[in-house]
Amino acid sequence: MKIYTKTGDTGTTSLASGERVPKTCARLQAYGTIDELNSYIGLLLTYLTATEHETTLLHMQRTLFVCGGYLATDSSHTPQCAVTPDDIAGIEQQIDLLQSNLPPLRAFILPGGSRPAAIAHICRTVCRRAERCILAIAEEGTDMDPKLLSYVNRLSDYFFVLARKINKDENQAENIWKI
């Protein structure tokens, strides 16, 4: 089977159900952004020297892949979202664990520091964009599983705290925002 089908040459693509939609539709923006986030997580994994975050990040990648499938299915065929309350609670536990060894945040920080921390910040911002894209689908009148929105919202918090933890572990000072 060839990777190219030529069916998208006119600016449309198929959802998982076979329905043809413009490549600019909100649903494609959402699952494309989830795919982008997943790719950045893969990049982040290549820069992490400690393996302590690997299991969590790989689980996130697998979950995000399933979330992309959920978003790639039109509303008349939309299955149940694979995100569970346990997935959300698991991220919250990871956030609490990471945050337990960090100093309290008393100012805005600028993204950066070490390379893996900077990539974690990119993951955070792409995750926020994914959240906005998912909300755009819901605003069009499509029912969206609220667990998906909670999951993506927690993920962006996770990446923020992960960036701070990585910088702390690598003795990188946080870039405090000043006017």
Short mmCIF file of C-alpha atoms in Angstrom, two decimals:
data_model
loop_
_atom_site.label_atom_id
_atom_site.label_comp_id
_atom_site.label_asym_id
_atom_site.label_seq_id
_atom_site.Cartn_x
_atom_site.Cartn_y
_atom_site.Cartn_z
CA MET A 1 0.00 0.00 0.00
CA LYS A 2 1.33 3.41 -0.92
CA ILE A 3 1.47 6.14 1.71
CA TYR A 4 0.08 8.71 -0.69
CA THR A 5 -3.50 8.39 -1.87
CA LYS A 6 -3.89 11.72 -3.71
CA THR A 7 -7.40 12.00 -2.25
CA GLY A 8 -6.36 15.03 -0.21
CA ASP A 9 -4.95 17.00 -3.13
CA THR A 10 -8.06 19.19 -3.29
CA GLY A 11 -7.96 20.22 0.37
CA THR A 12 -10.22 17.58 1.90
CA THR A 13 -9.56 14.48 3.94
CA SER A 14 -11.53 11.64 5.47
CA LEU A 15 -12.54 11.31 9.07
CA ALA A 16 -12.31 7.83 10.60
CA SER A 17 -15.92 7.19 9.52
CA GLY A 18 -15.11 7.97 5.89
CA GLU A 19 -16.85 11.36 5.84
CA ARG A 20 -14.92 13.88 3.69
CA VAL A 21 -14.22 17.22 5.37
CA PRO A 22 -12.09 20.26 4.59
CA LYS A 23 -8.57 20.04 5.99
CA THR A 24 -9.27 23.33 7.75
CA CYS A 25 -12.24 22.07 9.80
CA ALA A 26 -12.11 22.40 13.60
CA ARG A 27 -12.02 18.65 14.13
CA LEU A 28 -8.86 18.31 12.02
CA GLN A 29 -7.29 21.27 13.80
CA ALA A 30 -7.95 19.52 17.11
CA TYR A 31 -6.59 16.09 16.29
CA GLY A 32 -3.73 17.59 14.30
CA THR A 33 -2.72 19.61 17.34
CA ILE A 34 -2.98 16.51 19.54
CA ASP A 35 -0.68 14.77 17.05
CA GLU A 36 1.73 17.73 17.20
CA LEU A 37 1.74 17.54 21.00
CA ASN A 38 2.43 13.82 20.82
CA SER A 39 5.39 14.50 18.52
CA TYR A 40 6.81 17.11 20.90
CA ILE A 41 6.49 14.65 23.77
CA GLY A 42 8.52 12.23 21.66
CA LEU A 43 11.14 14.94 21.17
CA LEU A 44 11.16 15.71 24.89
CA LEU A 45 11.81 12.04 25.64
CA THR A 46 14.97 12.16 23.52
CA TYR A 47 16.39 14.98 25.66
CA LEU A 48 15.60 13.65 29.12
CA THR A 49 18.62 12.11 30.77
CA ALA A 50 16.71 10.72 33.75
CA THR A 51 14.24 7.95 33.00
CA GLU A 52 11.97 8.88 35.92
CA HIS A 53 9.45 10.63 33.62
CA GLU A 54 9.58 8.12 30.77
CA THR A 55 6.74 5.84 31.90
CA THR A 56 4.40 8.79 32.46
CA LEU A 57 5.24 10.41 29.13
CA LEU A 58 4.89 7.17 27.16
CA HIS A 59 1.50 6.56 28.78
CA MET A 60 0.48 10.10 27.80
CA GLN A 61 1.54 9.45 24.21
CA ARG A 62 -0.58 6.30 24.03
CA THR A 63 -3.56 8.07 25.56
CA LEU A 64 -3.18 11.05 23.23
CA PHE A 65 -3.08 8.71 20.23
CA VAL A 66 -6.46 7.30 21.27
CA CYS A 67 -7.75 10.85 21.91
CA GLY A 68 -6.75 11.73 18.35
CA GLY A 69 -8.83 8.80 17.11
CA TYR A 70 -11.78 10.03 19.15
CA LEU A 71 -11.43 13.49 17.64
CA ALA A 72 -11.02 12.06 14.13
CA THR A 73 -14.44 10.43 14.29
CA ASP A 74 -17.45 12.52 13.26
CA SER A 75 -20.13 13.16 15.85
CA SER A 76 -22.62 10.64 14.46
CA HIS A 77 -20.05 7.87 14.93
CA THR A 78 -18.17 9.21 17.93
CA PRO A 79 -17.26 6.45 20.34
CA GLN A 80 -16.74 6.93 24.03
CA CYS A 81 -13.56 8.81 24.73
CA ALA A 82 -10.86 6.56 26.14
CA VAL A 83 -9.85 9.04 28.84
CA THR A 84 -10.85 7.79 32.26
CA PRO A 85 -11.09 9.52 35.63
CA ASP A 86 -8.05 7.42 36.59
CA ASP A 87 -6.05 9.02 33.74
CA ILE A 88 -6.90 12.47 35.08
CA ALA A 89 -6.15 11.47 38.67
CA GLY A 90 -2.86 9.95 37.54
CA ILE A 91 -1.72 13.22 36.02
CA GLU A 92 -2.80 15.11 39.13
CA GLN A 93 -0.72 12.70 41.23
CA GLN A 94 2.28 13.27 38.97
CA ILE A 95 1.84 17.05 39.23
CA ASP A 96 1.66 16.83 43.02
CA LEU A 97 4.74 14.62 43.13
CA LEU A 98 6.77 16.94 40.88
CA GLN A 99 5.60 20.03 42.71
CA SER A 100 6.38 18.65 46.16
CA ASN A 101 10.09 19.37 45.68
CA LEU A 102 9.77 22.76 44.01
CA PRO A 103 9.88 26.17 45.64
CA PRO A 104 6.55 28.01 45.71
CA LEU A 105 5.87 30.02 42.59
CA ARG A 106 5.73 33.71 43.44
CA ALA A 107 6.15 35.28 40.01
CA PHE A 108 5.58 34.56 36.35
CA ILE A 109 8.39 32.66 34.73
CA LEU A 110 9.51 32.81 31.14
CA PRO A 111 9.82 29.55 29.21
CA GLY A 112 13.34 28.28 28.88
CA GLY A 113 16.20 27.05 30.99
CA SER A 114 17.62 23.73 29.90
CA ARG A 115 16.75 22.26 26.51
CA PRO A 116 14.37 19.60 27.91
CA ALA A 117 12.65 22.20 30.10
CA ALA A 118 12.19 24.46 27.08
CA ILE A 119 10.68 21.55 25.14
CA ALA A 120 8.36 20.82 28.08
CA HIS A 121 7.20 24.44 27.80
CA ILE A 122 6.55 23.90 24.08
CA CYS A 123 4.49 20.83 25.03
CA ARG A 124 2.55 23.03 27.46
CA THR A 125 1.73 25.66 24.84
CA VAL A 126 0.80 23.14 22.16
CA CYS A 127 -1.39 21.41 24.74
CA ARG A 128 -3.17 24.70 25.48
CA ARG A 129 -3.77 25.17 21.74
CA ALA A 130 -5.17 21.63 21.54
CA GLU A 131 -7.54 22.51 24.36
CA ARG A 132 -8.74 25.60 22.48
CA CYS A 133 -9.25 23.53 19.32
CA ILE A 134 -11.30 20.94 21.20
CA LEU A 135 -13.40 23.72 22.71
CA ALA A 136 -13.99 25.11 19.21
CA ILE A 137 -15.54 21.76 18.20
CA ALA A 138 -17.79 21.87 21.26
CA GLU A 139 -18.81 25.45 20.43
CA GLU A 140 -19.96 24.22 17.01
CA GLY A 141 -22.50 22.07 18.84
CA THR A 142 -20.67 18.76 18.90
CA ASP A 143 -20.86 16.88 22.17
CA MET A 144 -17.38 16.55 23.57
CA ASP A 145 -16.51 14.22 26.41
CA PRO A 146 -15.70 16.48 29.38
CA LYS A 147 -13.05 13.99 30.53
CA LEU A 148 -11.06 14.80 27.39
CA LEU A 149 -11.11 18.50 28.20
CA SER A 150 -10.09 17.83 31.81
CA TYR A 151 -7.28 15.53 30.66
CA VAL A 152 -5.84 18.05 28.21
CA ASN A 153 -6.15 20.84 30.78
CA ARG A 154 -4.22 18.77 33.35
CA LEU A 155 -1.58 17.87 30.78
CA SER A 156 -0.66 21.50 30.24
CA ASP A 157 -0.32 21.95 34.01
CA TYR A 158 1.86 18.83 34.11
CA PHE A 159 4.21 20.17 31.44
CA PHE A 160 4.56 23.48 33.27
CA VAL A 161 5.52 21.76 36.51
CA LEU A 162 7.73 19.27 34.65
CA ALA A 163 9.66 22.15 33.07
CA ARG A 164 10.22 23.68 36.50
CA LYS A 165 11.34 20.32 37.93
CA ILE A 166 13.74 19.67 35.06
CA ASN A 167 15.30 23.10 35.51
CA LYS A 168 15.65 22.51 39.25
CA ASP A 169 17.23 19.10 38.70
CA GLU A 170 19.67 20.59 36.17
CA ASN A 171 20.47 23.58 38.40
CA GLN A 172 19.02 26.00 35.88
CA ALA A 173 17.61 29.18 37.36
CA GLU A 174 14.05 30.01 36.42
CA ASN A 175 13.72 33.04 34.18
CA ILE A 176 11.56 35.37 36.24
CA TRP A 177 9.45 37.82 34.23
CA LYS A 178 10.29 41.42 34.98
CA ILE A 179 9.15 44.61 33.33
#
